[in-house]
Tab-separated table of C-alpha atoms in Angstrom:
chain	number	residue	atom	x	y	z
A	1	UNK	CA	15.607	0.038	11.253
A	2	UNK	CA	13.306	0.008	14.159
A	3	UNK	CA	9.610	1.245	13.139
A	4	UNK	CA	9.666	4.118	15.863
A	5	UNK	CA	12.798	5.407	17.275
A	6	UNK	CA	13.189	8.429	20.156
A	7	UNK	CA	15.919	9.555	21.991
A	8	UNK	CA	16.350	8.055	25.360
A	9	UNK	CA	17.570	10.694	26.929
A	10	UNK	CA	17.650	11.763	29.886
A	11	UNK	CA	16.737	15.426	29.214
A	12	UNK	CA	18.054	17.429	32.254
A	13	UNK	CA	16.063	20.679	32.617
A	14	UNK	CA	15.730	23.125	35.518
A	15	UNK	CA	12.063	24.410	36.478
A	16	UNK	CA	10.704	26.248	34.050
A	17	UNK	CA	12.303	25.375	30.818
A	18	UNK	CA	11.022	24.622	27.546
A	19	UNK	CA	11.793	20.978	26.525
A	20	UNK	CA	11.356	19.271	23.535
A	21	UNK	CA	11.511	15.491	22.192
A	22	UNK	CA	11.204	14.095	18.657
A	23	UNK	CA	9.950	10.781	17.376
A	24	UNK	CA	10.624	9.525	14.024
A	25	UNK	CA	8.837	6.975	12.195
A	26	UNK	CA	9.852	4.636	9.171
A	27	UNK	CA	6.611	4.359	8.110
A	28	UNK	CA	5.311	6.747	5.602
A	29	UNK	CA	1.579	5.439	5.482
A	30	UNK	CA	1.587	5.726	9.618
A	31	UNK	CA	-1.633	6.926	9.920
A	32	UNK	CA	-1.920	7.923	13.982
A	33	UNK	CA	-0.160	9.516	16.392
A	34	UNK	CA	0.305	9.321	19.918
A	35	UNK	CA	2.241	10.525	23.422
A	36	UNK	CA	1.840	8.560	26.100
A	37	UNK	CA	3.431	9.210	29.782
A	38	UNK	CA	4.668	6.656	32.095
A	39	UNK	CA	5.965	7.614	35.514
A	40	UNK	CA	8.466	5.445	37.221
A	41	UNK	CA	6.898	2.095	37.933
A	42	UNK	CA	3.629	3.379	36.633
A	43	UNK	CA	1.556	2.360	33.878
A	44	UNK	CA	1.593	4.984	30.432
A	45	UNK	CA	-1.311	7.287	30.193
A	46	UNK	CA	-2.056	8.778	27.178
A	47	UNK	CA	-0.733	12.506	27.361
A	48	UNK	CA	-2.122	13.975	24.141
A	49	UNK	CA	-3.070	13.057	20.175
A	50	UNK	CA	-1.109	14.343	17.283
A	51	UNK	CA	-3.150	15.960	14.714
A	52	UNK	CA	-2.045	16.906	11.258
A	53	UNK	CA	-2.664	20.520	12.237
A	54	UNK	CA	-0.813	20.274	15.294
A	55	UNK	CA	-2.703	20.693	18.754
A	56	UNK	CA	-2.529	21.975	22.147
A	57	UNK	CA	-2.985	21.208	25.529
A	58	UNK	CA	-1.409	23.899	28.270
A	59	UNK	CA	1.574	23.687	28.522
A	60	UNK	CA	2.115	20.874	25.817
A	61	UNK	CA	2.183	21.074	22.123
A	62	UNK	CA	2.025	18.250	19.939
A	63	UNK	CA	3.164	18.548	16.221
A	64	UNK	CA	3.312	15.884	13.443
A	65	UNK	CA	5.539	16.795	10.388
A	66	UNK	CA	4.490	14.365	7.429
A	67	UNK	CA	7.765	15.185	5.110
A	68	UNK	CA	10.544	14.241	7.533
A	69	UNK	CA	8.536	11.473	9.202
A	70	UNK	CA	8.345	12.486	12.609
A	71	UNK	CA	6.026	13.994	15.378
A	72	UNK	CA	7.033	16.290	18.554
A	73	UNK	CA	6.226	17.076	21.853
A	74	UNK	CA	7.071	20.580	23.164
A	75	UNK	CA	6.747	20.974	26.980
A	76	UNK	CA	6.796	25.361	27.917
A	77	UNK	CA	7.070	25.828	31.816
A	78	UNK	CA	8.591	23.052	32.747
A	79	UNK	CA	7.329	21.511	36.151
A	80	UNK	CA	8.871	18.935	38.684
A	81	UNK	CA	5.542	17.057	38.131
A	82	UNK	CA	6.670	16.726	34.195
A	83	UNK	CA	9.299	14.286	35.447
A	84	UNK	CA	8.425	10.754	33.683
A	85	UNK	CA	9.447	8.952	30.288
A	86	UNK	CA	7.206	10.120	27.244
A	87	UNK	CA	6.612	7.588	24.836
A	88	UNK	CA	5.223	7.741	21.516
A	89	UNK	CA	2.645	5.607	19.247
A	90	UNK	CA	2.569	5.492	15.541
A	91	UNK	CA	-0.132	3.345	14.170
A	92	UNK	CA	0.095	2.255	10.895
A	93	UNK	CA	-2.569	3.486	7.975
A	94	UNK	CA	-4.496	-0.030	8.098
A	95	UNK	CA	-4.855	-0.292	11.902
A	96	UNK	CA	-3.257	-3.341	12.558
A	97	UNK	CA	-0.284	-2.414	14.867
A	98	UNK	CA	1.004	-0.579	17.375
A	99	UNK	CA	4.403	0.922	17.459
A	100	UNK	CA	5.542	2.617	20.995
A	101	UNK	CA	8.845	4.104	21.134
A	102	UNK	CA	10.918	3.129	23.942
A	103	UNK	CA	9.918	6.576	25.265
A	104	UNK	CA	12.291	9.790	26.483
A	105	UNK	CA	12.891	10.215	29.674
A	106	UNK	CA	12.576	14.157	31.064
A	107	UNK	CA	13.882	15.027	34.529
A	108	UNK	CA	12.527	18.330	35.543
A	109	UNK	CA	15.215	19.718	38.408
A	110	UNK	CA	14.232	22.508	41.072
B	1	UNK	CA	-15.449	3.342	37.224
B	2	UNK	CA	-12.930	0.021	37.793
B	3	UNK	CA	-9.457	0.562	35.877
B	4	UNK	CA	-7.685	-2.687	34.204
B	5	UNK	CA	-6.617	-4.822	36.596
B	6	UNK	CA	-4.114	-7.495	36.075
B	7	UNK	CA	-3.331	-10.320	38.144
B	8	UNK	CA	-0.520	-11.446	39.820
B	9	UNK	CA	1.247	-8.981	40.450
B	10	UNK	CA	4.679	-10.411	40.482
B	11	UNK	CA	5.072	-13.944	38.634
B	12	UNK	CA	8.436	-16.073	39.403
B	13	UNK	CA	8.819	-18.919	37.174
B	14	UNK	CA	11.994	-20.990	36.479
B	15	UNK	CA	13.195	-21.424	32.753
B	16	UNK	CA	11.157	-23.960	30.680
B	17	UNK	CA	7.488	-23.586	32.992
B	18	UNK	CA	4.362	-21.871	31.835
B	19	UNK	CA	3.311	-19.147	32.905
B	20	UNK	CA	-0.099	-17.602	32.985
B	21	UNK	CA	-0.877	-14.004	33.510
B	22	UNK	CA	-4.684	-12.259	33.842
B	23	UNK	CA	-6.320	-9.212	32.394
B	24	UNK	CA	-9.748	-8.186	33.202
B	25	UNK	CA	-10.520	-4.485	31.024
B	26	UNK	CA	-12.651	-1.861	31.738
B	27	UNK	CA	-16.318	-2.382	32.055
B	28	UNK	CA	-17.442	-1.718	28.337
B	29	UNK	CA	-14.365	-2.232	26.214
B	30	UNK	CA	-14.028	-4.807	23.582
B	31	UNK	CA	-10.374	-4.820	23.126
B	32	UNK	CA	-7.647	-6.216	24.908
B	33	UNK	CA	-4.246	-5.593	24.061
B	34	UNK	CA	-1.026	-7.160	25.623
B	35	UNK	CA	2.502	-5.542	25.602
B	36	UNK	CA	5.769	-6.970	26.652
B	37	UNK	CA	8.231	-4.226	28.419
B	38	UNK	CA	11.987	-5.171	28.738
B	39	UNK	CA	14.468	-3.099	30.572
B	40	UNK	CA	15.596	-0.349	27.792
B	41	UNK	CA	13.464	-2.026	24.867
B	42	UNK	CA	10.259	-0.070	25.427
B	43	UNK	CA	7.007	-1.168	24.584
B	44	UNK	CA	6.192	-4.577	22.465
B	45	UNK	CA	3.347	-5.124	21.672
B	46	UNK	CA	2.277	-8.450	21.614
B	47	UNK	CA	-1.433	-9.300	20.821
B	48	UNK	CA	-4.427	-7.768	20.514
B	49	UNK	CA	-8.177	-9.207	21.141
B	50	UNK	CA	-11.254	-7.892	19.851
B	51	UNK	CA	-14.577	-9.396	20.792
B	52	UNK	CA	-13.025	-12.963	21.588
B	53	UNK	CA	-10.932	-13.155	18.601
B	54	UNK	CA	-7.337	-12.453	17.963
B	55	UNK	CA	-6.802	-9.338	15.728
B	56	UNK	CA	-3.003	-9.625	15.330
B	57	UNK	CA	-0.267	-10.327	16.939
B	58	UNK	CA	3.455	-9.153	17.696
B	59	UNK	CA	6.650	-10.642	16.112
B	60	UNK	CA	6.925	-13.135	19.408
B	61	UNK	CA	7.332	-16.469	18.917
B	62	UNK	CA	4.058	-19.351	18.913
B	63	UNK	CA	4.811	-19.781	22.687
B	64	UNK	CA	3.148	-16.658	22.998
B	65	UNK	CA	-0.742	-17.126	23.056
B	66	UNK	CA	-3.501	-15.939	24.673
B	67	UNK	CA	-7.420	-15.761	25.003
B	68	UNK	CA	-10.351	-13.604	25.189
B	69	UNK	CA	-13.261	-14.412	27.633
B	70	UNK	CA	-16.979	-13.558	26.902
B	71	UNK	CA	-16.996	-11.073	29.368
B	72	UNK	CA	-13.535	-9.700	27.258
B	73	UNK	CA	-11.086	-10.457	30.183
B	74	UNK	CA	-8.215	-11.928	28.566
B	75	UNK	CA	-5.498	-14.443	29.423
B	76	UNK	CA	-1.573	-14.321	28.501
B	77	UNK	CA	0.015	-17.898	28.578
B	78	UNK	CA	3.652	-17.905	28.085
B	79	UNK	CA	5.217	-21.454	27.592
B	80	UNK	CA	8.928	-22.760	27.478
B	81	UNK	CA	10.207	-20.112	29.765
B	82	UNK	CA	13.124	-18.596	28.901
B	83	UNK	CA	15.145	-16.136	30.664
B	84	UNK	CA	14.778	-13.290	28.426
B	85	UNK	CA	11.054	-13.609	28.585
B	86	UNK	CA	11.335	-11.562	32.267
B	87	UNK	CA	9.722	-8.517	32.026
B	88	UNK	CA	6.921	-6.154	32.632
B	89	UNK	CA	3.659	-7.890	30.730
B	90	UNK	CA	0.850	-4.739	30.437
B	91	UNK	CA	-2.271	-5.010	29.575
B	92	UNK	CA	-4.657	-2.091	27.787
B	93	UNK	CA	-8.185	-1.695	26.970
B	94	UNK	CA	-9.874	0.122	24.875
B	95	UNK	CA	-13.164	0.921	23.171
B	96	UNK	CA	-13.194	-0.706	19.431
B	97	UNK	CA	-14.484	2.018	16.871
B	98	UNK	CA	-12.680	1.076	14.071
B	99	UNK	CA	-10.306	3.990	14.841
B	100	UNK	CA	-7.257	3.697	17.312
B	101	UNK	CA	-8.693	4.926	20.612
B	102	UNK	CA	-6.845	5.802	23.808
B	103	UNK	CA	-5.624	2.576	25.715
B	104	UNK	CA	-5.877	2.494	29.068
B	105	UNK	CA	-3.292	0.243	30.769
B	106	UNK	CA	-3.483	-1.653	34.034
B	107	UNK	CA	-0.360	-1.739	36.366
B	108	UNK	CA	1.037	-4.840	34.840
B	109	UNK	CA	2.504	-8.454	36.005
B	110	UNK	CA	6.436	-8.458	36.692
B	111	UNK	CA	7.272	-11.632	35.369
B	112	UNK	CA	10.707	-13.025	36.366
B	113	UNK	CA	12.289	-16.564	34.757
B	114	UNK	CA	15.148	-17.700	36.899
């Protein structure tokens, strides 16, 4: 089983939408978590941390649910501009690896 | 402020050569990390430097290695070519707190084994 595992996708959603992706983890003693954006032939950026608590940013909301081993990205408003691949980053509880998922890809369509 | 930059840009090697590819971070980070993207397999990550020394490393094979300079630019030497090594190689920096801080990722070598 691979360490961090997302749906490719694509997501197809029309301006405006509200999108969301998942990202599980096998890893219960993952101890960070991360979304990262990469555009088409770009490098990733980091979008956003996952807190425990959850967190915001705009339009984006970032969740992390401990139980069922995964962590979320919610996207309200949906913009053309949103169109990339989201990846996410689990790091594990003694910092000594990085998992990315092999990301989500979200076309936004006018 | 400088991003990462990573040299060449495009790499083509034939199968069994070494190849070489550069990573200079950005001014004030200690880490270097190196990732290995393959059509459809995501992120890899490879190895990660810290202060000259080699923190841990991927599951790649020994053929994998690298380097950090003193000034923390880092070097990626691939040897014994093979095909399935063609891919995007990034490079990230980041700040070394003991905690995982953002990476910052320069536009990466396209490496291509015929």
């Amino acid at each position: 089983r691979k360490e961090v595992e997302q749906d490719p996708g694509p997501f197809n959603v029309p301006e405006g939408a509200t999108v969301a992706f998942n990202c599980t983890y096998s890893n219960s003693a993952s101890q960070s978590f991360f979304w990262y954006r990469q555009d088409c032939r770009k490098e990733p950026k980091l979008l956003m941390s996952v807190y425990s608590s959850g967190n915001e940013d705009g339009r984006f909301t970032a969740q992390l649910n401990r139980a069922s081993q995964y962590i979320s990205l919610l996207i309200r408003d949906s913009k053309l501009s949103d169109s990339a691949t989201y990846l996410c980053v689990v790091i594990p509880y003694n910092f000594n690896k990085f998992y990315f998922g092999s990301g989500t890809k979200l076309n936004v369509k006018p | 402020e400088a991003g990462v930059t990573q040299s060449p840009t495009h790499l083509i090697k034939t199968r069994g050569q070494q190849a070489t590819l550069r990573c200079s971070p950005i001014s004030g980070h200690t880490s270097v990390y190196w990732y290995q993207q393959a059509l459809g397999l995501g992120l890899q990550f490879l190895l990660w430097y810290d202060e000259g020394e080699e923190r841990n490393r991927g599951n790649f094979p020994p053929r994998f290695s690298g380097r950090q300079f003193p000034n923390y630019s880092s070097e990626l030497n691939v040897n014994a070519l093979e095909l399935e090594d063609s891919a995007l190689y990034l490079c990230a920096s980041s700040h070394d707190r003991g905690v995982f801080d953002e990476q910052y990722f320069g536009p990466g070598t396209r490496l291509t084994v015929t």
